Tab-separated table of C-alpha atoms and ligand atoms in Angstrom:
chain	number	residue	atom	x	y	z
A	1	UNK	CA	0.000	0.000	0.000
A	2	UNK	CA	1.169	3.462	-0.704
A	3	UNK	CA	-0.699	5.887	1.524
A	4	UNK	CA	0.218	9.354	0.410
A	5	UNK	CA	0.700	11.668	3.347
A	6	UNK	CA	0.986	15.416	3.491
A	7	UNK	CA	4.172	16.895	4.788
A	8	UNK	CA	7.277	18.691	3.649
A	9	UNK	CA	9.157	17.649	0.536
A	10	UNK	CA	12.048	15.245	1.012
A	11	UNK	CA	15.245	17.286	1.328
A	12	UNK	CA	18.081	17.455	-1.151
A	13	UNK	CA	20.803	14.931	-0.334
A	14	UNK	CA	24.091	16.121	1.166
A	15	UNK	CA	26.173	12.986	0.563
A	16	UNK	CA	25.904	9.235	-0.022
A	17	UNK	CA	24.025	8.354	3.187
A	18	UNK	CA	21.309	10.969	2.790
A	19	UNK	CA	21.153	10.259	-0.960
A	20	UNK	CA	20.520	6.555	-0.345
A	21	UNK	CA	17.937	7.142	2.400
A	22	UNK	CA	15.944	9.700	0.399
A	23	UNK	CA	16.159	7.604	-2.792
A	24	UNK	CA	14.884	4.584	-0.861
A	25	UNK	CA	11.934	6.617	0.421
A	26	UNK	CA	11.178	7.626	-3.156
A	27	UNK	CA	11.172	3.912	-3.980
A	28	UNK	CA	14.222	4.123	-6.171
A	29	UNK	CA	17.284	2.645	-4.630
A	30	UNK	CA	19.040	0.477	-2.069
A	31	UNK	CA	19.681	1.617	1.483
A	32	UNK	CA	23.192	2.495	2.658
A	33	UNK	CA	25.399	-0.525	3.286
A	34	UNK	CA	26.436	-1.700	6.713
A	35	UNK	CA	29.580	0.224	7.604
A	36	UNK	CA	28.738	3.346	5.583
A	37	UNK	CA	27.625	5.161	8.723
A	38	UNK	CA	30.870	4.345	10.520
A	39	UNK	CA	32.819	6.025	7.718
A	40	UNK	CA	30.809	9.262	7.888
A	41	UNK	CA	31.573	12.354	9.976
A	42	UNK	CA	29.349	11.981	13.064
A	43	UNK	CA	28.291	15.654	13.097
A	44	UNK	CA	28.530	16.236	9.348
A	45	UNK	CA	25.808	17.238	6.908
A	46	UNK	CA	25.364	13.820	5.339
A	47	UNK	CA	24.941	11.713	8.480
A	48	UNK	CA	22.886	14.330	10.302
A	49	UNK	CA	20.502	14.789	7.383
A	50	UNK	CA	20.084	11.033	6.880
A	51	UNK	CA	19.316	10.656	10.578
A	52	UNK	CA	16.950	13.624	10.534
A	53	UNK	CA	14.994	12.074	7.656
A	54	UNK	CA	14.752	8.739	9.495
A	55	UNK	CA	13.482	10.484	12.628
A	56	UNK	CA	11.005	12.681	10.805
A	57	UNK	CA	9.121	9.540	9.771
A	58	UNK	CA	8.074	9.323	13.453
A	59	UNK	CA	6.716	12.878	13.411
A	60	UNK	CA	4.946	14.097	10.294
A	61	UNK	CA	6.799	12.297	7.524
A	62	UNK	CA	7.313	13.646	4.021
A	63	UNK	CA	5.043	14.318	1.080
A	64	UNK	CA	4.771	11.250	-1.127
A	65	UNK	CA	6.340	8.904	1.437
A	66	UNK	CA	4.017	6.219	2.764
A	67	UNK	CA	3.584	6.075	6.555
A	68	UNK	CA	4.540	2.383	6.593
A	69	UNK	CA	8.172	3.466	6.172
A	70	UNK	CA	8.174	4.481	9.840
A	71	UNK	CA	8.601	0.806	10.755
A	72	UNK	CA	10.578	-0.355	7.712
A	73	UNK	CA	13.057	-2.864	9.249
A	74	UNK	CA	15.791	-2.042	6.747
A	75	UNK	CA	15.476	1.652	7.446
A	76	UNK	CA	15.456	1.031	11.204
A	77	UNK	CA	18.737	-0.887	10.819
A	78	UNK	CA	20.221	2.099	9.000
A	79	UNK	CA	18.886	4.452	11.672
A	80	UNK	CA	20.500	2.320	14.377
A	81	UNK	CA	23.882	2.506	12.618
A	82	UNK	CA	23.601	6.300	12.256
A	83	UNK	CA	22.593	6.627	15.898
A	84	UNK	CA	25.475	4.466	17.026
A	85	UNK	CA	27.965	6.673	15.173
A	86	UNK	CA	26.393	9.868	16.555
A	87	UNK	CA	25.980	8.663	20.138
A	88	UNK	CA	29.475	7.161	20.341
A	89	UNK	CA	30.963	10.451	19.164
A	90	UNK	CA	28.930	12.418	21.706
A	91	UNK	CA	30.040	10.167	24.549
A	92	UNK	CA	33.661	10.668	23.487
A	93	UNK	CA	33.526	14.388	22.667
A	94	UNK	CA	31.064	16.093	25.042
A	95	UNK	CA	33.039	17.538	27.973
A	96	UNK	CA	31.798	15.615	31.006
A	97	UNK	CA	31.057	17.156	34.395
A	98	UNK	CA	32.118	15.165	37.441
A	99	UNK	CA	28.599	14.827	38.765
A	100	UNK	CA	24.993	15.720	38.028
A	101	UNK	CA	25.173	18.523	40.595
A	102	UNK	CA	28.138	19.992	38.728
A	103	UNK	CA	26.369	19.663	35.400
A	104	UNK	CA	23.283	21.423	36.754
A	105	UNK	CA	25.379	24.146	38.386
A	106	UNK	CA	27.156	24.710	35.066
A	107	UNK	CA	23.842	25.597	33.439
A	108	UNK	CA	23.452	28.569	35.743
A	109	UNK	CA	26.824	30.081	34.914
A	110	UNK	CA	26.320	32.891	32.456
A	111	UNK	CA	29.243	33.559	30.096
A	112	UNK	CA	31.360	36.259	31.729
A	113	UNK	CA	31.723	38.404	28.652
A	114	UNK	CA	28.319	37.601	27.221
A	115	UNK	CA	29.610	35.826	24.159
A	116	UNK	CA	26.646	33.600	23.307
A	117	UNK	CA	24.341	33.851	20.301
A	118	UNK	CA	21.541	35.449	22.325
A	119	UNK	CA	23.977	38.080	23.652
A	120	UNK	CA	25.102	38.825	20.107
A	121	UNK	CA	21.558	39.090	18.782
A	122	UNK	CA	20.508	41.315	21.695
A	123	UNK	CA	23.450	43.676	21.326
A	124	UNK	CA	24.131	43.867	17.607
A	125	UNK	CA	21.962	41.368	15.752
A	126	UNK	CA	20.397	42.600	12.527
A	127	UNK	CA	17.007	41.580	11.225
A	128	UNK	CA	18.469	39.238	8.596
A	129	UNK	CA	20.322	37.387	11.354
A	130	UNK	CA	17.160	37.072	13.461
A	131	UNK	CA	15.379	35.692	10.390
A	132	UNK	CA	18.128	33.120	9.860
A	133	UNK	CA	18.050	32.187	13.524
A	134	UNK	CA	14.281	31.660	13.430
A	135	UNK	CA	14.399	29.757	10.121
A	136	UNK	CA	16.931	27.289	11.525
A	137	UNK	CA	15.282	26.932	14.925
A	138	UNK	CA	11.918	26.365	13.216
A	139	UNK	CA	12.944	22.752	12.612
A	140	UNK	CA	12.495	22.288	16.338
A	141	UNK	CA	10.091	25.002	17.410
A	142	UNK	CA	7.394	23.984	14.922
A	143	UNK	CA	7.327	20.690	16.807
A	144	UNK	CA	8.255	22.236	20.142
A	145	UNK	CA	8.114	19.790	23.073
A	146	UNK	CA	7.078	16.891	20.808
A	147	UNK	CA	10.408	14.984	21.021
A	148	UNK	CA	10.144	15.073	24.808
A	149	UNK	CA	6.719	13.449	24.773
A	150	UNK	CA	8.300	10.109	23.864
A	151	UNK	CA	9.646	9.891	27.416
A	152	UNK	CA	6.271	10.050	29.168
A	153	UNK	CA	5.520	6.281	29.087
A	154	UNK	CA	9.036	5.659	30.437
A	155	UNK	CA	8.428	7.720	33.594
A	156	UNK	CA	6.041	7.230	36.449
A	157	UNK	CA	4.951	8.868	39.706
A	158	UNK	CA	6.249	12.360	40.485
A	159	UNK	CA	8.509	12.576	37.429
A	160	UNK	CA	5.686	11.632	35.060
A	161	UNK	CA	3.187	14.047	36.609
A	162	UNK	CA	5.678	16.934	36.513
A	163	UNK	CA	6.859	16.183	32.976
A	164	UNK	CA	3.251	16.053	31.780
A	165	UNK	CA	2.501	19.367	33.524
A	166	UNK	CA	5.358	21.127	31.709
A	167	UNK	CA	4.421	19.528	28.390
A	168	UNK	CA	0.799	20.670	28.924
A	169	UNK	CA	2.066	24.260	29.082
A	170	UNK	CA	4.237	23.771	25.986
A	171	UNK	CA	1.160	22.529	24.138
A	172	UNK	CA	-0.920	25.562	25.059
A	173	UNK	CA	-2.607	24.352	28.272
A	174	UNK	CA	-5.720	23.437	26.323
A	175	UNK	CA	-5.710	26.474	24.005
A	176	UNK	CA	-4.670	25.906	20.405
A	177	UNK	CA	-3.646	29.531	19.913
A	178	UNK	CA	-1.207	29.225	22.825
A	179	UNK	CA	0.579	26.059	21.669
A	180	UNK	CA	4.240	27.115	21.647
A	181	UNK	CA	4.706	25.761	18.112
A	182	UNK	CA	1.864	28.056	17.056
A	183	UNK	CA	3.429	31.026	18.891
A	184	UNK	CA	6.632	30.309	16.988
A	185	UNK	CA	4.758	30.202	13.686
A	186	UNK	CA	3.357	33.633	14.578
A	187	UNK	CA	6.907	34.841	15.262
A	188	UNK	CA	7.945	33.539	11.838
A	189	UNK	CA	5.074	35.437	10.211
A	190	UNK	CA	6.309	38.656	11.852
A	191	UNK	CA	9.745	37.939	10.393
A	192	UNK	CA	8.366	37.312	6.911
A	193	UNK	CA	9.194	33.594	7.000
A	194	UNK	CA	7.226	30.653	5.626
A	195	UNK	CA	5.544	28.807	8.504
A	196	UNK	CA	5.128	25.503	6.643
A	197	UNK	CA	6.440	22.590	8.721
A	198	UNK	CA	9.920	21.564	7.605
A	199	UNK	CA	10.151	24.404	5.075
A	200	UNK	CA	13.737	25.304	6.004
A	201	UNK	CA	15.206	21.808	6.167
A	202	UNK	CA	17.328	22.301	3.047
A	203	UNK	CA	18.637	25.594	4.441
A	204	UNK	CA	19.534	24.325	7.915
A	205	UNK	CA	23.131	23.680	8.915
A	206	UNK	CA	24.463	20.324	10.106
A	207	UNK	CA	24.990	21.916	13.526
A	208	UNK	CA	21.281	22.705	13.808
A	209	UNK	CA	20.259	19.246	12.583
A	210	UNK	CA	22.435	17.687	15.283
A	211	UNK	CA	20.694	19.745	17.985
A	212	UNK	CA	17.275	18.540	16.820
A	213	UNK	CA	18.416	14.952	16.227
A	214	UNK	CA	19.712	14.761	19.788
A	215	UNK	CA	16.193	15.234	21.156
A	216	UNK	CA	14.748	12.533	18.924
A	217	UNK	CA	17.602	10.170	19.775
A	218	UNK	CA	17.057	10.602	23.504
A	219	UNK	CA	13.279	10.554	23.218
A	220	UNK	CA	12.949	7.431	21.093
A	221	UNK	CA	15.125	5.194	23.261
A	222	UNK	CA	13.849	4.072	26.665
A	223	UNK	CA	17.459	3.311	27.511
A	224	UNK	CA	18.199	7.028	27.171
A	225	UNK	CA	15.288	8.311	29.309
A	226	UNK	CA	17.714	9.790	31.833
A	227	UNK	CA	19.547	11.653	29.056
A	228	UNK	CA	16.225	12.959	27.715
A	229	UNK	CA	15.371	14.328	31.146
A	230	UNK	CA	18.829	15.920	31.325
A	231	UNK	CA	18.344	17.464	27.904
A	232	UNK	CA	14.945	18.852	28.913
A	233	UNK	CA	16.424	20.293	32.097
A	234	UNK	CA	19.205	21.984	30.119
A	235	UNK	CA	16.681	23.568	27.769
A	236	UNK	CA	14.324	24.758	30.499
A	237	UNK	CA	17.010	26.025	32.889
A	238	UNK	CA	18.858	28.062	30.258
A	239	UNK	CA	15.744	29.246	28.427
A	240	UNK	CA	14.575	32.071	30.669
A	241	UNK	CA	17.687	34.328	30.518
A	242	UNK	CA	18.273	33.467	26.843
A	243	UNK	CA	14.660	34.237	25.992
A	244	UNK	CA	14.928	37.608	27.749
A	245	UNK	CA	17.865	38.535	25.494
A	246	UNK	CA	16.081	37.321	22.363
A	247	UNK	CA	12.939	39.285	23.297
A	248	UNK	CA	15.158	42.376	23.594
A	249	UNK	CA	16.655	41.613	20.188
A	250	UNK	CA	13.170	41.398	18.665
A	251	UNK	CA	12.149	44.696	20.307
A	252	UNK	CA	15.306	46.530	19.273
A	253	UNK	CA	14.980	45.478	15.638
A	254	UNK	CA	11.225	46.079	15.470
A	255	UNK	CA	10.602	42.485	14.460
A	256	UNK	CA	6.968	42.637	15.560
A	257	UNK	CA	4.651	41.872	18.484
A	258	UNK	CA	4.361	38.106	17.931
A	259	UNK	CA	8.147	37.835	17.597
A	260	UNK	CA	8.544	39.575	20.953
A	261	UNK	CA	5.714	37.588	22.527
A	262	UNK	CA	7.199	34.159	21.816
A	263	UNK	CA	10.302	34.986	23.832
A	264	UNK	CA	8.496	37.072	26.488
A	265	UNK	CA	6.242	34.070	27.095
A	266	UNK	CA	9.306	31.867	27.600
A	267	UNK	CA	10.900	34.243	30.108
A	268	UNK	CA	7.857	33.740	32.332
A	269	UNK	CA	6.975	30.135	31.604
A	270	UNK	CA	10.482	28.711	31.775
A	271	UNK	CA	11.288	30.373	35.089
A	272	UNK	CA	8.526	28.114	36.448
A	273	UNK	CA	9.422	25.107	34.284
A	274	UNK	CA	13.006	25.272	35.516
A	275	UNK	CA	11.900	24.674	39.088
A	276	UNK	CA	9.448	21.919	38.183
A	277	UNK	CA	12.014	20.092	36.039
A	278	UNK	CA	14.744	20.415	38.618
A	279	UNK	CA	12.759	19.348	41.676
A	280	UNK	CA	10.077	17.049	40.361
A	281	UNK	CA	11.189	15.645	36.993
A	282	UNK	CA	14.856	15.066	37.869
A	283	UNK	CA	14.142	14.676	41.593
A	284	UNK	CA	11.283	12.270	40.961
A	285	UNK	CA	13.205	10.222	38.400
A	286	UNK	CA	16.243	9.852	40.632
A	287	UNK	CA	14.115	8.980	43.663
A	288	UNK	CA	12.869	6.002	41.636
A	289	UNK	CA	16.016	5.263	39.624
A	290	UNK	CA	19.085	6.781	41.291
A	291	UNK	CA	21.415	4.879	38.939
A	292	UNK	CA	20.305	7.208	36.125
A	293	UNK	CA	22.126	10.262	37.547
A	294	UNK	CA	25.115	9.889	35.166
A	295	UNK	CA	22.708	9.612	32.211
A	296	UNK	CA	20.940	12.828	33.254
A	297	UNK	CA	24.361	14.528	33.439
A	298	UNK	CA	25.264	13.142	30.006
A	299	UNK	CA	22.039	14.589	28.579
A	300	UNK	CA	22.996	18.018	29.931
A	301	UNK	CA	26.599	17.766	28.713
A	302	UNK	CA	25.689	16.544	25.215
A	303	UNK	CA	23.129	19.331	24.860
A	304	UNK	CA	25.669	21.973	25.853
A	305	UNK	CA	28.253	20.521	23.493
A	306	UNK	CA	25.951	20.608	20.455
A	307	UNK	CA	24.480	24.014	21.322
A	308	UNK	CA	28.008	25.408	21.618
A	309	UNK	CA	28.901	24.008	18.193
A	310	UNK	CA	25.792	25.630	16.713
A	311	UNK	CA	26.515	28.937	18.455
A	312	UNK	CA	30.097	28.985	17.200
A	313	UNK	CA	28.953	28.293	13.651
A	314	UNK	CA	26.302	31.038	13.702
A	315	UNK	CA	28.629	33.646	15.194
A	316	UNK	CA	31.518	32.787	12.875
A	317	UNK	CA	29.284	33.202	9.826
A	318	UNK	CA	27.568	36.369	11.013
A	319	UNK	CA	30.754	38.057	12.170
A	320	UNK	CA	32.159	37.383	8.693
A	321	UNK	CA	29.024	38.970	7.203
A	322	UNK	CA	27.875	35.762	5.527
A	323	UNK	CA	24.724	33.710	5.746
A	324	UNK	CA	24.619	30.850	8.261
A	325	UNK	CA	22.241	28.970	5.976
A	326	UNK	CA	23.033	26.603	3.129
A	327	UNK	CA	20.762	28.746	0.969
A	328	UNK	CA	20.191	32.397	1.945
A	329	UNK	CA	16.573	33.386	2.593
A	330	UNK	CA	14.536	35.084	-0.077
A	331	UNK	CA	13.876	38.695	0.738
A	332	UNK	CA	16.944	39.004	2.939
A	333	UNK	CA	19.020	42.108	2.451
A	334	UNK	CA	22.416	41.384	0.934
A	335	UNK	CA	25.097	40.840	3.514
A	336	UNK	CA	28.194	42.913	3.251
A	337	UNK	CA	31.453	41.126	3.528
B	1	LIG	FE1	8.086	26.468	25.039
B	2	LIG	FE1	9.364	25.525	28.830
């Protein structure tokens, strides 16, 4: 059966792995061979895009790709090989804190000289850079909080109740117009971007794909439930101050009311979420399964590692006056070099 499903177009390939996976989904070619993933750069465009495409079959899929591919055993074998390459590299490369307490404390340390992306955008970001930032982040924010939902059946008691409470907020607390993915779409409209799901996949950098893939990796594996909780904690604990800077950036550049509102909303909401995640999601999980503390720390460390790589890429491109995207946005003022 070939059930057509709506969704974004399959992306353009970035190398042999992503070429084979997308060709297979079009019904026109063999899957990558065993061993191909091991030869690929673990954070590179080709592996990250191939993995992203595999994961997206569990979310909304792609136009013209039948939903039965979600559980295609051959494709799942490929996905496992890609994940193994990615996860092994993260375990080797992400700087590890000595303990979960150290990892959590590290999240609260603001860069002394304010050198992060949100500092840059607040202080000197131009509208074209805010548009690029939103276009890239849209690959996550248009499915905001969805990757974390996979963990709910793997938690119970206090951790489950608290995780569900935070997710309820992320999904609008019962109001469709307040779903955070919808608020982000409204932000994109203010910035003159296309709000179609997956629209900017071809434009997104490997560094951004890795950030999004990490959430799906942690969410889809029960074995990695502690890492998923760590990832969620890292996002929620660092979100409030970062969102305050991004709201200022939107105000300073006159991006528009919805663009400001998305980040203003996160300043408020994530100050609360931080406490709930810290005390009840992490606290509840570790009360039940104390052996998962190193996994929670790994989730925090891997998140910081990949976010730092993305931040360095964005700032290097913007400081050089060039686009951070693989294809510059239509309607973006020319960048001076
Ligand atoms: Fe949110
Ligand atoms: Fe939140």
